[in-house]
Amino acid sequence: MESTTSAPRRWDTRRQEKQRRLAAVRHLADGPVLRAERLPEALESLVVSGDRVVLEGNNQKQADFLARALTQVDPERVSQLHMIMPSVSLPEHLDLFERGIASKLDFAFAGPQSLRISQLLQEGTLKVGALHTYIELYARLYVDLAPNVVLVAGYQADRAGNLYTGPSTEDTPALVEAAAFRDGIVIAQVNEIVDDPKDLPRVDIPGSWIDFVVQSDKPFYIEPLFTRDPRLIKPVHILMAMMAIRGVYERHQVQSLNHGIGFNTAAIELLLPTYGEQLGLKGKICRNWTLNPHPTLIPAIESGWVDSVHCFGAELGMEAYTAARPDVFFTGRDGSMRSNRAFCQLAGQYAVDLFIGSTLQMDGLGNSSTVTHGRLTGFGGAPNMGHDPHGRRHPTPAWLDLIQTDDPLARGKKLVVQMVETFQDGSAPTIVESLDAVEVGKASAMPLAPVMIYGDDVTHVLTEEGIAYLYKARSLEERKAMLAAVAGVTPIGLRHDPKQTARMRQEGLIALPEDMGVQRAQATRSLLAAKSISELVDWSGGLYEPPAKFRSW
Amino acid sequence: MESTTSAPRRWDTRRQEKQRRLAAVRHLADGPVLRAERLPEALESLVVSGDRVVLEGNNQKQADFLARALTQVDPERVSQLHMIMPSVSLPEHLDLFERGIASKLDFAFAGPQSLRISQLLQEGTLKVGALHTYIELYARLYVDLAPNVVLVAGYQADRAGNLYTGPSTEDTPALVEAAAFRDGIVIAQVNEIVDDPKDLPRVDIPGSWIDFVVQSDKPFYIEPLFTRDPRLIKPVHILMAMMAIRGVYERHQVQSLNHGIGFNTAAIELLLPTYGEQLGLKGKICRNWTLNPHPTLIPAIESGWVDSVHCFGAELGMEAYTAARPDVFFTGRDGSMRSNRAFCQLAGQYAVDLFIGSTLQMDGLGNSSTVTHGRLTGFGGAPNMGHDPHGRRHPTPAWLDLIQTDDPLARGKKLVVQMVETFQDGSAPTIVESLDAVEVGKASAMPLAPVMIYGDDVTHVLTEEGIAYLYKARSLEERKAMLAAVAGVTPIGLRHDPKQTARMRQEGLIALPEDMGVQRAQATRSLLAAKSISELVDWSGGLYEPPAKFRSW
């Protein structure tokens, strides 16, 4: 043996540093319960300049009280933080950078803050590590982005730190574990602290993983991101939904699936109990879902279409409904739902037949992005759901149905369907020559263009014109021609050769509504199982309690 | 609104059924503590014919007491079980089928039982649902394989069911959550039940997720699957390890990685503190690992090469060592390690630069499988780690280094390296015309051949002859030629054209040892940082406690 020549090394530097910080705030806490009014002061001791800090910041719920407190620390004491946020959603998330407390950001999604991120990036106030999917951001917490501090939100905690998240479990377990088991510090804000552990409805995260809980001044902010008002579903959405049901779901026997957010997919959900029923498809398609609890799925559930729904997150107003449907939703011993974004993204990647979603821009090869000039939105979960997972080995009928050869070494494919109207509202084409993302990538000095879903992963493009079965393309040229044939009067669409269209229809490379037995005249709002939020409430037997902004009736 | 016409439906059938079963065994339990001597009787009430039953059965630890008890139920009362097992490892796992208790099997890996699975399959005693990777099997528990009963193993529990898994957390959280939150029944065997909750070192799974705990007659079985005795490392392994370090790790700046199981990769681990150090690579490569706690990594850790190791499972004998190195390993508040196979597979898929592993057979295109005639071994985690994850968006230097074009829509690639000697012991070629898996797939009426890693996901093939940089291939023909050039005197290798070899070396498509500055004469065992298990114990300062079978000195 060649003995090591290095000096004796300490192997518990993280643990010692954690103990030092915990000791420094002991006077500001009663055991694991931090005093809310002293929170900014406590954070000045618990967070150290240069730390990697995870702030939840996930798709729906927000650790907003902790975010506000962190903006109040003195940048002379705490600065250069490297923030890791699944979702950058609140103004406070970016105030951290403007106030000189944080300097670097790794994230997965930024909705309303996407414009300001772009601006701060250009000003040099903020440096972006990378854009991620949710699941790869969690993954890095266990590899090269080990956090020093993790700030999360829950419903309730007891005085030992046991945490009850209720339906909004979401990202919390994946974020907490990365710190709890690597000598990081975990702080949870909760709406309520209970004295008796027996008053916790259930434990979602054990107290031995949590260092501090703090009672917030008001319940954590949660946004109903996945509620679509059926009033806004237009006949074109219904036509496209009919095509999806006949030309994709029925044709490939899609049993398990994920829907993106949008009126197109909401229309599919609302057509299952009507159009789907007419076609005799109940029990044959769309049985197992990985999906947020979309209110527009209520009629399909009530009509017996849905065996199971595993949820990424919770949806405001759906708490009582999901709790009353435990055969369908995942619920705990207390009766309320448990969501889990890490496991649901995993299930949506590896265990479902189909992902269908929309995009803001798609090029002639099917590459798409929601990143447009001046906005750095990130990707959320789309690239994870919207690709063919080469690590999958189990077959399903839909997956096998996409094989185009008799090579015994062939494998199936996940169905990745892009469902887009050829034009956005306001007459900007959706299908474009070149993605804005290419320019944005260059302008922001990114190593690669921020593409959401790559064309080579897309198996179907569905527009109001028809469906291009891209997985059948035998060459890149054919792929382009197929996509152009359903691209309407966009610049890409105008380029297509009408003579080719007839041949491609005959060969089954593309299909127009009439080719799949879809009657355009039937595509009216009368086909929707529910035409308003109010009708969704009726379907739910009053269990769905829509947020105020949707109570327009 | 069109009102639903179906009869009033019950939405809590799973919950009611669970309550019925729990009530039926109340007399066999003291709260959540089942009486061990009445366990088979209890299982006859808790498990119902036709149930989906998850039995842990994971890579290292085994819920063996529960497995034995399940084989003792009366097949007249309980039969037609659909078993879901990450790993089929123990004879009892298959006894269930021979005794008529179970009939269908979904699994990910079968080591020593692979031969018997093949036989039972041929006899019709057992029907295989599908072969999976670990992570897709977990994923299906949340979609179309919701379990009725989950049987797991832990170190300790208290009388409220709070579970302490110690370092062997492994698959348990992913398995338990699927039942605990869908009205399934969770039973955990533990080595010890403590009366005072405070005596639990930490809580890995909250008691409100667990229905029953039962004290096993002896500690759960755990196998040291990942220990490789350095005595068995041969000079050819060392030569190949030198090539991996220079021709792959150094060349592409590999920072984060996963190693397969095998003497080749063990040799790499043992060469870092010697050969790697000579090359000045410390701190530049191999810093973040997703890996079981391989004893052969000890010298690299002690020499300061390793920033972090996140573990799939625990390794027998490494408990004290991992607990003493919390800066490197993930440990809990109690000080012992926490492994997590679901998160580690996630990290290994999405957050590392490189996977390197071996296989039993590879064809001329780089397709590989460990399934050979008469053995249905399954895949374990290899296909998940060993593919290019198209859902990844964040760049690293290694990932970007594999881009071969200036197309702004190009993306990087994960390095997937197959490291094989051209011949197995006993002179059977590793590189073959056609994989046995193709025949096995047909004989077993599988829809597809059971391929472990597909050639189109392999970026490098490394043999004792040299490295083929397959990601550079511009055509399928070139790919074949490159692989043939490093295939030695196998039938595939004999087919290569020596004139092409020179050109391919010049173009950097392949590299021989001398092309990467590797001196064959240096490839001797004296280069190993440790040459025996005993020397690994020395490196660890006596913290590593090898199992008896490795104590041969």
CSV table of C-alpha atoms in Angstrom, one decimal, chain B residues 88-382:
chain,number,residue,atom,x,y,z
B,88,VAL,CA,-35.6,-11.2,-7.5
B,89,SER,CA,-32.7,-12.4,-5.3
B,90,LEU,CA,-33.9,-15.2,-2.9
B,91,PRO,CA,-35.2,-18.7,-3.5
B,92,GLU,CA,-38.4,-17.7,-1.6
B,93,HIS,CA,-39.2,-15.2,-4.3
B,94,LEU,CA,-39.7,-18.0,-6.8
B,95,ASP,CA,-41.1,-20.5,-4.3
B,96,LEU,CA,-44.1,-18.2,-4.3
B,97,PHE,CA,-44.8,-19.3,-7.9
B,98,GLU,CA,-44.0,-23.0,-7.5
B,99,ARG,CA,-46.4,-23.1,-4.5
B,100,GLY,CA,-49.2,-21.6,-6.5
B,101,ILE,CA,-49.4,-18.4,-4.5
B,102,ALA,CA,-48.2,-16.0,-7.2
B,103,SER,CA,-48.6,-16.2,-10.9
B,104,LYS,CA,-47.3,-13.0,-12.5
B,105,LEU,CA,-44.0,-11.2,-12.0
B,106,ASP,CA,-42.8,-7.7,-12.9
B,107,PHE,CA,-39.2,-7.1,-12.0
B,108,ALA,CA,-36.0,-5.2,-12.8
B,109,PHE,CA,-33.2,-7.5,-11.9
B,110,ALA,CA,-32.6,-11.2,-11.1
B,111,GLY,CA,-29.0,-12.3,-10.3
B,112,PRO,CA,-28.7,-15.8,-8.9
B,113,GLN,CA,-32.4,-16.5,-9.7
B,114,SER,CA,-32.2,-15.7,-13.4
B,115,LEU,CA,-31.8,-19.3,-14.4
B,116,ARG,CA,-34.8,-20.5,-12.4
B,117,ILE,CA,-37.0,-17.6,-13.7
B,118,SER,CA,-36.2,-18.8,-17.2
B,119,GLN,CA,-37.2,-22.4,-16.3
B,120,LEU,CA,-40.5,-21.3,-14.5
B,121,LEU,CA,-41.3,-19.2,-17.5
B,122,GLN,CA,-40.9,-22.1,-19.9
B,123,GLU,CA,-43.0,-24.4,-17.7
B,124,GLY,CA,-45.7,-21.8,-17.6
B,125,THR,CA,-45.5,-21.6,-13.8
B,126,LEU,CA,-44.7,-17.9,-14.0
B,127,LYS,CA,-45.8,-15.2,-16.4
B,128,VAL,CA,-43.5,-12.1,-16.8
B,129,GLY,CA,-45.2,-8.8,-17.1
B,130,ALA,CA,-42.1,-6.9,-18.2
B,131,LEU,CA,-38.4,-6.4,-17.6
B,132,HIS,CA,-37.8,-2.9,-16.2
B,133,THR,CA,-35.2,-0.6,-14.9
B,134,TYR,CA,-35.5,0.1,-11.2
B,135,ILE,CA,-36.8,3.6,-11.8
B,136,GLU,CA,-39.4,2.8,-14.4
B,137,LEU,CA,-40.7,0.0,-12.1
B,138,TYR,CA,-41.2,2.6,-9.3
B,139,ALA,CA,-42.8,4.9,-11.8
B,140,ARG,CA,-45.4,2.4,-12.8
B,141,LEU,CA,-46.4,2.0,-9.1
B,142,TYR,CA,-47.9,5.5,-9.4
B,143,VAL,CA,-49.6,4.9,-12.8
B,144,ASP,CA,-50.8,1.5,-13.9
B,145,LEU,CA,-49.3,-0.9,-11.3
B,146,ALA,CA,-50.7,0.6,-8.0
B,147,PRO,CA,-49.9,-2.0,-5.3
B,148,ASN,CA,-52.4,-3.4,-2.9
B,149,VAL,CA,-49.7,-4.5,-0.4
B,150,VAL,CA,-46.1,-3.4,0.0
B,151,LEU,CA,-43.7,-5.5,2.1
B,152,VAL,CA,-40.4,-3.8,3.0
B,153,ALA,CA,-37.5,-4.0,5.4
B,154,GLY,CA,-35.9,-1.6,7.9
B,155,TYR,CA,-33.5,-1.6,10.9
B,156,GLN,CA,-35.8,-0.4,13.6
B,157,ALA,CA,-39.3,0.8,14.3
B,158,ASP,CA,-41.1,2.3,17.2
B,159,ARG,CA,-44.5,1.1,18.3
B,160,ALA,CA,-46.2,3.9,16.2
B,161,GLY,CA,-44.6,2.4,13.1
B,162,ASN,CA,-42.0,5.1,12.6
B,163,LEU,CA,-39.3,3.4,10.6
B,164,TYR,CA,-35.5,3.8,10.7
B,165,THR,CA,-33.8,2.2,7.8
B,166,GLY,CA,-30.2,3.2,8.6
B,167,PRO,CA,-27.8,3.3,5.6
B,168,SER,CA,-30.0,0.8,3.7
B,169,THR,CA,-32.8,3.2,2.9
B,170,GLU,CA,-32.5,2.1,-0.8
B,171,ASP,CA,-35.9,1.5,-2.5
B,172,THR,CA,-38.0,1.7,0.6
B,173,PRO,CA,-39.4,5.3,0.3
B,174,ALA,CA,-40.4,4.9,-3.3
B,175,LEU,CA,-42.1,1.6,-2.7
B,176,VAL,CA,-43.9,2.7,0.5
B,177,GLU,CA,-45.3,6.0,-0.8
B,178,ALA,CA,-47.1,4.2,-3.6
B,179,ALA,CA,-49.2,2.2,-1.2
B,180,ALA,CA,-49.4,4.6,1.8
B,181,PHE,CA,-51.0,7.3,-0.4
B,182,ARG,CA,-53.3,5.0,-2.4
B,183,ASP,CA,-55.0,3.0,0.4
B,184,GLY,CA,-52.6,0.1,0.0
B,185,ILE,CA,-51.3,-1.8,3.0
B,186,VAL,CA,-47.7,-1.3,4.1
B,187,ILE,CA,-45.9,-3.9,6.3
B,188,ALA,CA,-42.3,-3.4,7.4
B,189,GLN,CA,-40.1,-6.1,8.9
B,190,VAL,CA,-37.5,-4.7,11.3
B,191,ASN,CA,-34.6,-6.1,13.1
B,192,GLU,CA,-35.7,-4.4,16.3
B,193,ILE,CA,-38.8,-2.7,17.7
B,194,VAL,CA,-38.0,0.0,20.3
B,195,ASP,CA,-40.5,1.0,23.0
B,196,ASP,CA,-39.5,4.7,23.2
B,197,PRO,CA,-39.7,6.7,20.0
B,198,LYS,CA,-36.7,8.7,21.2
B,199,ASP,CA,-34.6,5.5,20.9
B,200,LEU,CA,-35.0,5.6,17.1
B,201,PRO,CA,-31.8,7.2,15.7
B,202,ARG,CA,-33.8,9.0,13.1
B,203,VAL,CA,-37.1,8.6,11.2
B,204,ASP,CA,-36.7,7.6,7.6
B,205,ILE,CA,-40.4,6.9,7.0
B,206,PRO,CA,-43.1,8.4,9.2
B,207,GLY,CA,-45.4,6.0,11.1
B,208,SER,CA,-48.5,7.5,9.4
B,209,TRP,CA,-47.3,5.8,6.2
B,210,ILE,CA,-46.9,2.4,7.7
B,211,ASP,CA,-49.7,0.0,8.7
B,212,PHE,CA,-47.7,-2.7,10.4
B,213,VAL,CA,-44.3,-3.5,11.7
B,214,VAL,CA,-43.1,-7.0,12.6
B,215,GLN,CA,-39.9,-8.0,14.3
B,216,SER,CA,-38.0,-10.5,12.2
B,217,ASP,CA,-36.4,-13.6,13.5
B,218,LYS,CA,-33.0,-12.4,12.3
B,219,PRO,CA,-31.6,-9.2,10.7
B,220,PHE,CA,-32.6,-8.8,7.1
B,221,TYR,CA,-30.4,-10.3,4.5
B,222,ILE,CA,-28.1,-7.9,2.8
B,223,GLU,CA,-25.5,-8.9,0.2
B,224,PRO,CA,-22.2,-7.1,-0.5
B,225,LEU,CA,-22.8,-7.0,-4.2
B,226,PHE,CA,-20.5,-4.1,-5.0
B,227,THR,CA,-17.3,-5.2,-3.2
B,228,ARG,CA,-14.5,-6.1,-5.6
B,229,ASP,CA,-11.3,-7.7,-4.2
B,230,PRO,CA,-8.3,-5.8,-5.7
B,231,ARG,CA,-6.4,-9.2,-5.7
B,232,LEU,CA,-8.5,-10.2,-8.7
B,233,ILE,CA,-7.6,-7.1,-10.8
B,234,LYS,CA,-5.4,-8.1,-13.7
B,235,PRO,CA,-3.0,-6.1,-15.7
B,236,VAL,CA,-5.4,-5.9,-18.6
B,237,HIS,CA,-7.9,-4.2,-16.3
B,238,ILE,CA,-5.2,-1.8,-15.4
B,239,LEU,CA,-4.4,-1.0,-19.0
B,240,MET,CA,-8.0,-0.4,-19.7
B,241,ALA,CA,-8.4,1.8,-16.6
B,242,MET,CA,-5.4,3.9,-17.8
B,243,MET,CA,-7.1,4.4,-21.1
B,244,ALA,CA,-10.4,5.4,-19.5
B,245,ILE,CA,-8.6,8.0,-17.4
B,246,ARG,CA,-6.6,9.5,-20.2
B,247,GLY,CA,-8.8,8.8,-23.2
B,248,VAL,CA,-12.1,9.6,-21.7
B,249,TYR,CA,-12.0,11.3,-18.3
B,250,GLU,CA,-9.1,13.6,-18.9
B,251,ARG,CA,-10.0,14.3,-22.5
B,252,HIS,CA,-13.7,15.2,-21.9
B,253,GLN,CA,-13.2,16.7,-18.4
B,254,VAL,CA,-15.5,14.3,-16.7
B,255,GLN,CA,-16.5,15.8,-13.3
B,256,SER,CA,-19.5,13.7,-12.3
B,257,LEU,CA,-20.0,10.0,-13.0
B,258,ASN,CA,-21.3,6.6,-12.2
B,259,HIS,CA,-19.3,3.4,-12.3
B,260,GLY,CA,-20.8,0.0,-13.1
B,261,ILE,CA,-19.9,-3.0,-11.1
B,262,GLY,CA,-16.7,-4.8,-12.3
B,263,PHE,CA,-13.0,-5.2,-12.0
B,264,ASN,CA,-12.4,-2.7,-14.8
B,265,THR,CA,-14.1,0.2,-13.1
B,266,ALA,CA,-12.7,-0.9,-9.7
B,267,ALA,CA,-9.2,-0.6,-11.4
B,268,ILE,CA,-10.1,3.0,-12.4
B,269,GLU,CA,-11.0,3.8,-8.8
B,270,LEU,CA,-7.7,2.4,-7.5
B,271,LEU,CA,-5.7,4.2,-10.2
B,272,LEU,CA,-6.9,7.7,-9.4
B,273,PRO,CA,-4.6,8.3,-6.4
B,274,THR,CA,-1.6,6.9,-8.3
B,275,TYR,CA,-1.8,7.2,-12.1
B,276,GLY,CA,-4.4,10.1,-11.9
B,277,GLU,CA,-2.2,11.9,-9.4
B,278,GLN,CA,0.9,11.5,-11.7
B,279,LEU,CA,-1.1,13.1,-14.5
B,280,GLY,CA,-2.0,16.1,-12.3
B,281,LEU,CA,-5.7,15.4,-12.6
B,282,LYS,CA,-6.7,15.6,-8.9
B,283,GLY,CA,-9.5,18.2,-8.5
B,284,LYS,CA,-10.0,18.3,-12.3
B,285,ILE,CA,-11.9,15.0,-12.8
B,286,CYS,CA,-14.1,12.6,-10.9
B,287,ARG,CA,-15.3,14.9,-8.1
B,288,ASN,CA,-19.0,14.0,-7.8
B,289,TRP,CA,-20.2,10.4,-7.8
B,290,THR,CA,-23.5,8.6,-7.9
B,291,LEU,CA,-22.3,5.2,-6.7
B,292,ASN,CA,-22.8,2.6,-4.1
B,293,PRO,CA,-20.2,2.9,-1.4
B,294,HIS,CA,-17.5,0.9,-3.3
B,295,PRO,CA,-14.7,-0.1,-0.9
B,296,THR,CA,-12.3,0.4,-3.9
B,297,LEU,CA,-13.2,4.1,-3.8
B,298,ILE,CA,-11.7,4.4,-0.3
B,299,PRO,CA,-8.1,5.3,-1.5
B,300,ALA,CA,-9.4,8.0,-3.8
B,301,ILE,CA,-11.6,9.5,-1.0
B,302,GLU,CA,-8.7,9.4,1.5
B,303,SER,CA,-6.5,11.1,-1.0
B,304,GLY,CA,-8.9,14.0,-1.4
B,305,TRP,CA,-10.2,13.2,-4.9
B,306,VAL,CA,-13.9,12.9,-4.1
B,307,ASP,CA,-16.2,15.8,-3.2
B,308,SER,CA,-19.4,13.8,-2.9
B,309,VAL,CA,-20.9,10.3,-3.3
B,310,HIS,CA,-24.7,9.8,-3.4
B,311,CYS,CA,-25.5,6.2,-3.0
B,312,PHE,CA,-28.2,3.9,-4.4
B,313,GLY,CA,-27.9,1.5,-1.5
B,314,ALA,CA,-25.6,0.6,1.3
B,315,GLU,CA,-22.6,-1.8,1.1
B,316,LEU,CA,-22.0,-4.3,3.9
B,317,GLY,CA,-18.9,-3.4,5.9
B,318,MET,CA,-18.9,0.2,4.8
B,319,GLU,CA,-21.3,1.5,7.5
B,320,ALA,CA,-18.7,2.8,9.9
B,321,TYR,CA,-16.6,4.3,7.1
B,322,THR,CA,-19.4,6.2,5.4
B,323,ALA,CA,-20.6,7.4,8.8
B,324,ALA,CA,-17.1,8.8,9.5
B,325,ARG,CA,-16.9,10.7,6.2
B,326,PRO,CA,-20.0,12.9,6.2
B,327,ASP,CA,-18.4,15.6,4.0
B,328,VAL,CA,-18.4,13.0,1.3
B,329,PHE,CA,-21.4,10.7,1.9
B,330,PHE,CA,-25.1,11.6,2.6
B,331,THR,CA,-25.7,11.0,6.3
B,332,GLY,CA,-28.6,11.7,8.6
B,333,ARG,CA,-28.8,13.6,11.9
B,334,ASP,CA,-28.0,10.2,13.6
B,335,GLY,CA,-24.7,10.1,11.7
B,336,SER,CA,-25.4,7.0,9.6
B,337,MET,CA,-25.7,7.1,5.8
B,338,ARG,CA,-29.0,7.5,3.9
B,339,SER,CA,-29.1,5.9,0.5
B,340,ASN,CA,-32.0,6.4,-1.9
B,341,ARG,CA,-32.1,4.4,-5.0
B,342,ALA,CA,-34.9,6.4,-6.7
B,343,PHE,CA,-33.0,9.7,-6.2
B,344,CYS,CA,-29.7,8.2,-7.1
B,345,GLN,CA,-31.0,6.7,-10.3
B,346,LEU,CA,-32.5,10.1,-11.0
B,347,ALA,CA,-29.2,11.8,-10.3
B,348,GLY,CA,-27.3,9.2,-12.4
B,349,GLN,CA,-29.6,9.8,-15.3
B,350,TYR,CA,-29.9,13.6,-15.3
B,351,ALA,CA,-27.0,15.1,-13.3
B,352,VAL,CA,-23.8,13.2,-14.2
B,353,ASP,CA,-21.4,13.5,-17.1
B,354,LEU,CA,-20.6,9.8,-17.6
B,355,PHE,CA,-21.7,6.2,-17.1
B,356,ILE,CA,-19.2,3.5,-17.6
B,357,GLY,CA,-20.0,-0.2,-17.3
B,358,SER,CA,-19.4,-3.6,-18.7
B,359,THR,CA,-21.6,-6.2,-20.4
B,360,LEU,CA,-21.6,-9.9,-21.2
B,361,GLN,CA,-22.2,-9.4,-24.9
B,362,MET,CA,-22.1,-6.6,-27.4
B,363,ASP,CA,-22.8,-6.7,-31.1
B,364,GLY,CA,-21.0,-4.9,-33.9
B,365,LEU,CA,-23.2,-1.8,-33.5
B,366,GLY,CA,-22.6,-1.5,-29.8
B,367,ASN,CA,-26.0,-3.0,-28.7
B,368,SER,CA,-25.4,-5.0,-25.5
B,369,SER,CA,-27.2,-7.3,-23.1
B,370,THR,CA,-26.6,-9.4,-20.1
B,371,VAL,CA,-29.5,-11.7,-21.1
B,372,THR,CA,-27.9,-14.8,-22.4
B,373,HIS,CA,-29.4,-18.2,-23.3
B,374,GLY,CA,-31.2,-19.7,-20.3
B,375,ARG,CA,-30.9,-16.7,-18.1
B,376,LEU,CA,-33.4,-13.9,-17.6
B,377,THR,CA,-31.3,-11.5,-15.6
B,378,GLY,CA,-33.1,-8.2,-16.2
B,379,PHE,CA,-31.4,-4.8,-16.4
B,380,GLY,CA,-31.3,-3.3,-13.0
B,381,GLY,CA,-30.3,0.3,-13.4
B,382,ALA,CA,-28.0,0.0,-16.4
